[in-house]
């Protein structure tokens, strides 16, 4: 069991460290202030999707493909809006237009949940680390805890790096634009894939 959990933790580090929309938000928010609420929203969104996938695995149910496809299109449109808003200056400067911490939490939650295809990823990824001969519930709780710990650690690391780079004036503009371009690109890809699935 220990070897299985260590292998799971190593795989999760590689997966979460790969830049995604939540990482882009954390990097962008970290240059203004410590993004604790952004991290919390991103971590909880992953937990919600992971728990949903574990329930589906336990019940051996399949989701209707069209629900996931429409969810992917809608999620993609949301990411496009976030990216375009950032590029157009809609996000503003945190010092000029302070927002409540709840704004960053719910925005990260929305981004994290904006692509239901993640449930399919969990459905494909998690069964390899579940031992059928062992009780399901303790394994599920352990996997959820490992994912949360790694998720928080990786996002905190990204935050620290972003804040260090933000202190260098030459990189400040890049930190303002790159996450928005990344969100815009992810949104376009998500929309394209969703529309392609719907029409075929």
Short mmCIF file of C-alpha atoms in Angstrom, two decimals:
data_model
loop_
_atom_site.label_atom_id
_atom_site.label_comp_id
_atom_site.label_asym_id
_atom_site.label_seq_id
_atom_site.Cartn_x
_atom_site.Cartn_y
_atom_site.Cartn_z
CA UNK A 1 0.00 0.00 0.00
CA UNK A 2 2.79 2.43 0.91
CA UNK A 3 4.48 1.93 -2.46
CA UNK A 4 1.16 2.55 -4.22
CA UNK A 5 0.62 5.82 -2.35
CA UNK A 6 4.19 6.97 -2.99
CA UNK A 7 3.75 6.26 -6.71
CA UNK A 8 0.46 8.17 -6.63
CA UNK A 9 2.10 11.16 -4.91
CA UNK A 10 4.92 11.23 -7.48
CA UNK A 11 2.45 11.09 -10.37
CA UNK A 12 0.35 13.86 -8.83
CA UNK A 13 3.40 16.13 -8.46
CA UNK A 14 4.12 15.79 -12.19
CA UNK A 15 0.48 16.31 -13.14
CA UNK A 16 -0.19 19.37 -11.00
CA UNK A 17 3.18 20.97 -11.78
CA UNK A 18 2.17 21.06 -15.45
CA UNK A 19 0.74 24.57 -16.02
CA UNK A 20 -3.05 24.75 -16.11
CA UNK A 21 -5.72 27.44 -15.69
CA UNK A 22 -5.57 27.43 -11.87
CA UNK A 23 -1.77 27.72 -11.96
CA UNK A 24 -2.16 30.67 -14.35
CA UNK A 25 -4.50 32.40 -11.89
CA UNK A 26 -2.16 31.75 -8.97
CA UNK A 27 0.80 33.19 -10.87
CA UNK A 28 -1.20 36.27 -11.87
CA UNK A 29 -2.62 36.91 -8.40
CA UNK A 30 0.69 36.29 -6.60
CA UNK A 31 2.28 39.33 -8.21
CA UNK A 32 -0.26 41.53 -6.39
CA UNK A 33 -0.53 39.84 -2.99
CA UNK A 34 -0.31 36.43 -1.39
CA UNK A 35 -2.95 34.34 -3.30
CA UNK A 36 -4.20 32.24 -0.39
CA UNK A 37 -7.84 32.39 -1.47
CA UNK A 38 -6.98 31.61 -5.09
CA UNK A 39 -5.02 28.55 -3.94
CA UNK A 40 -7.88 27.47 -1.66
CA UNK A 41 -10.43 27.79 -4.46
CA UNK A 42 -8.24 25.86 -6.89
CA UNK A 43 -7.53 23.08 -4.40
CA UNK A 44 -11.19 22.69 -3.41
CA UNK A 45 -12.33 22.59 -7.04
CA UNK A 46 -9.93 19.69 -7.69
CA UNK A 47 -11.23 17.96 -4.56
CA UNK A 48 -14.84 18.29 -5.75
CA UNK A 49 -13.98 16.75 -9.13
CA UNK A 50 -11.90 14.02 -7.53
CA UNK A 51 -14.65 13.08 -5.09
CA UNK A 52 -17.17 13.01 -7.94
CA UNK A 53 -14.89 10.70 -9.91
CA UNK A 54 -14.38 8.40 -6.91
CA UNK A 55 -18.13 8.18 -6.40
CA UNK A 56 -18.57 7.27 -10.07
CA UNK A 57 -15.84 4.65 -9.79
CA UNK A 58 -17.49 3.21 -6.68
CA UNK A 59 -20.91 3.11 -8.29
CA UNK A 60 -19.48 2.07 -11.68
CA UNK A 61 -21.59 4.70 -13.47
CA UNK A 62 -20.86 6.53 -16.71
CA UNK A 63 -21.74 10.15 -17.40
CA UNK A 64 -23.59 11.03 -20.59
CA UNK A 65 -20.92 12.22 -23.08
CA UNK A 66 -23.04 15.16 -24.29
CA UNK A 67 -23.10 16.62 -20.76
CA UNK A 68 -19.30 16.64 -20.65
CA UNK A 69 -19.05 18.03 -24.17
CA UNK A 70 -21.37 20.97 -23.46
CA UNK A 71 -19.58 21.51 -20.16
CA UNK A 72 -16.28 21.69 -22.01
CA UNK A 73 -17.63 24.33 -24.42
CA UNK A 74 -19.12 26.44 -21.61
CA UNK A 75 -15.97 26.08 -19.52
CA UNK A 76 -13.85 27.06 -22.51
CA UNK A 77 -15.93 30.20 -23.06
CA UNK A 78 -15.41 31.15 -19.41
CA UNK A 79 -11.63 30.73 -19.73
CA UNK A 80 -11.66 32.81 -22.94
CA UNK A 81 -13.54 35.56 -21.11
CA UNK A 82 -11.05 35.52 -18.22
CA UNK A 83 -8.07 35.66 -20.58
CA UNK A 84 -9.54 38.46 -22.70
CA UNK A 85 -10.56 40.40 -19.59
CA UNK A 86 -6.99 40.20 -18.28
CA UNK A 87 -5.48 41.31 -21.60
CA UNK A 88 -7.88 44.23 -21.86
CA UNK A 89 -7.03 45.37 -18.36
CA UNK A 90 -10.40 44.37 -16.95
CA UNK A 91 -8.73 42.76 -13.99
CA UNK A 92 -7.23 46.09 -13.05
CA UNK A 93 -4.55 46.62 -10.45
CA UNK A 94 -5.22 45.23 -7.02
CA UNK A 95 -4.18 48.52 -5.45
CA UNK A 96 -6.50 50.60 -7.68
CA UNK A 97 -9.52 48.31 -7.51
CA UNK A 98 -9.39 46.16 -4.36
CA UNK A 99 -11.74 43.21 -4.36
CA UNK A 100 -13.00 41.02 -1.52
CA UNK A 101 -11.05 37.83 -0.93
CA UNK A 102 -14.18 35.84 -1.76
CA UNK A 103 -13.87 37.07 -5.37
CA UNK A 104 -10.55 35.26 -5.81
CA UNK A 105 -11.84 32.12 -4.11
CA UNK A 106 -14.98 31.78 -6.24
CA UNK A 107 -13.14 32.72 -9.43
CA UNK A 108 -10.58 29.95 -8.82
CA UNK A 109 -13.39 27.52 -7.99
CA UNK A 110 -15.18 28.41 -11.24
CA UNK A 111 -12.01 27.98 -13.29
CA UNK A 112 -11.19 24.68 -11.63
CA UNK A 113 -14.68 23.33 -12.25
CA UNK A 114 -15.05 24.86 -15.72
CA UNK A 115 -13.92 21.73 -17.54
CA UNK A 116 -15.92 18.62 -16.57
CA UNK A 117 -13.55 16.58 -18.74
CA UNK A 118 -11.32 16.53 -15.65
CA UNK A 119 -13.73 13.98 -14.21
CA UNK A 120 -12.87 11.67 -17.13
CA UNK A 121 -9.19 12.21 -16.37
CA UNK A 122 -9.73 11.20 -12.76
CA UNK A 123 -11.80 8.20 -13.88
CA UNK A 124 -8.89 7.07 -16.04
CA UNK A 125 -6.14 7.94 -13.56
CA UNK A 126 -7.45 6.91 -10.14
CA UNK A 127 -8.38 3.23 -10.66
CA UNK A 128 -4.72 2.35 -11.17
CA UNK A 129 -4.05 3.30 -7.54
CA UNK A 130 -7.05 1.57 -5.97
CA UNK A 131 -6.57 -2.00 -4.77
CA UNK A 132 -9.81 -3.99 -5.26
CA UNK A 133 -8.94 -6.36 -2.40
CA UNK A 134 -8.75 -3.50 0.11
CA UNK A 135 -11.68 -1.47 1.58
CA UNK A 136 -12.57 1.35 -0.83
CA UNK A 137 -13.34 4.20 1.61
CA UNK A 138 -9.95 4.34 3.42
CA UNK A 139 -8.14 4.26 0.08
CA UNK A 140 -10.32 7.05 -1.33
CA UNK A 141 -9.74 9.26 1.72
CA UNK A 142 -5.98 8.68 1.53
CA UNK A 143 -5.83 9.50 -2.19
CA UNK A 144 -7.87 12.67 -1.64
CA UNK A 145 -5.56 13.76 1.21
CA UNK A 146 -2.41 13.08 -0.84
CA UNK A 147 -3.79 15.05 -3.80
CA UNK A 148 -4.73 18.00 -1.57
CA UNK A 149 -1.30 18.08 0.12
CA UNK A 150 0.57 17.96 -3.19
CA UNK A 151 -1.81 20.47 -4.79
CA UNK A 152 -1.29 23.01 -2.01
CA UNK A 153 2.50 22.49 -2.03
CA UNK A 154 2.80 22.99 -5.80
CA UNK A 155 0.56 26.07 -5.89
CA UNK A 156 2.40 27.64 -2.94
CA UNK A 157 5.69 27.01 -4.76
CA UNK A 158 4.33 28.70 -7.92
CA UNK A 159 3.20 31.63 -5.74
CA UNK A 160 6.64 32.05 -4.17
CA UNK A 161 8.36 31.92 -7.55
CA UNK A 162 5.90 34.39 -9.05
CA UNK A 163 6.36 36.85 -6.20
CA UNK A 164 10.14 36.64 -6.54
CA UNK A 165 9.98 37.29 -10.27
CA UNK A 166 7.45 40.10 -9.81
CA UNK A 167 10.05 42.10 -7.89
CA UNK A 168 12.07 42.37 -11.10
CA UNK A 169 10.69 45.19 -13.19
CA UNK A 170 11.72 43.62 -16.48
CA UNK A 171 9.51 40.60 -15.84
CA UNK A 172 6.53 42.48 -14.39
CA UNK A 173 4.79 43.00 -17.73
CA UNK A 174 5.31 39.38 -18.71
CA UNK A 175 3.71 38.24 -15.45
CA UNK A 176 0.74 40.44 -16.29
CA UNK A 177 0.25 39.10 -19.82
CA UNK A 178 1.40 35.46 -19.90
CA UNK A 179 -1.31 34.05 -17.59
CA UNK A 180 -4.02 35.85 -19.58
CA UNK A 181 -2.67 34.52 -22.90
CA UNK A 182 -2.49 31.06 -21.34
CA UNK A 183 -6.12 31.19 -20.12
CA UNK A 184 -7.23 32.47 -23.53
CA UNK A 185 -5.39 29.65 -25.31
CA UNK A 186 -6.78 26.99 -22.97
CA UNK A 187 -10.28 28.34 -23.49
CA UNK A 188 -9.97 28.24 -27.27
CA UNK A 189 -8.65 24.66 -27.18
CA UNK A 190 -11.39 23.57 -24.78
CA UNK A 191 -14.12 25.17 -26.89
CA UNK A 192 -12.71 23.69 -30.09
CA UNK A 193 -12.53 20.19 -28.65
CA UNK A 194 -16.03 20.45 -27.19
CA UNK A 195 -17.57 21.71 -30.43
CA UNK A 196 -15.71 19.07 -32.43
CA UNK A 197 -17.12 16.34 -30.17
CA UNK A 198 -20.65 17.72 -30.44
CA UNK A 199 -20.72 17.85 -34.24
CA UNK A 200 -19.19 14.40 -34.80
#
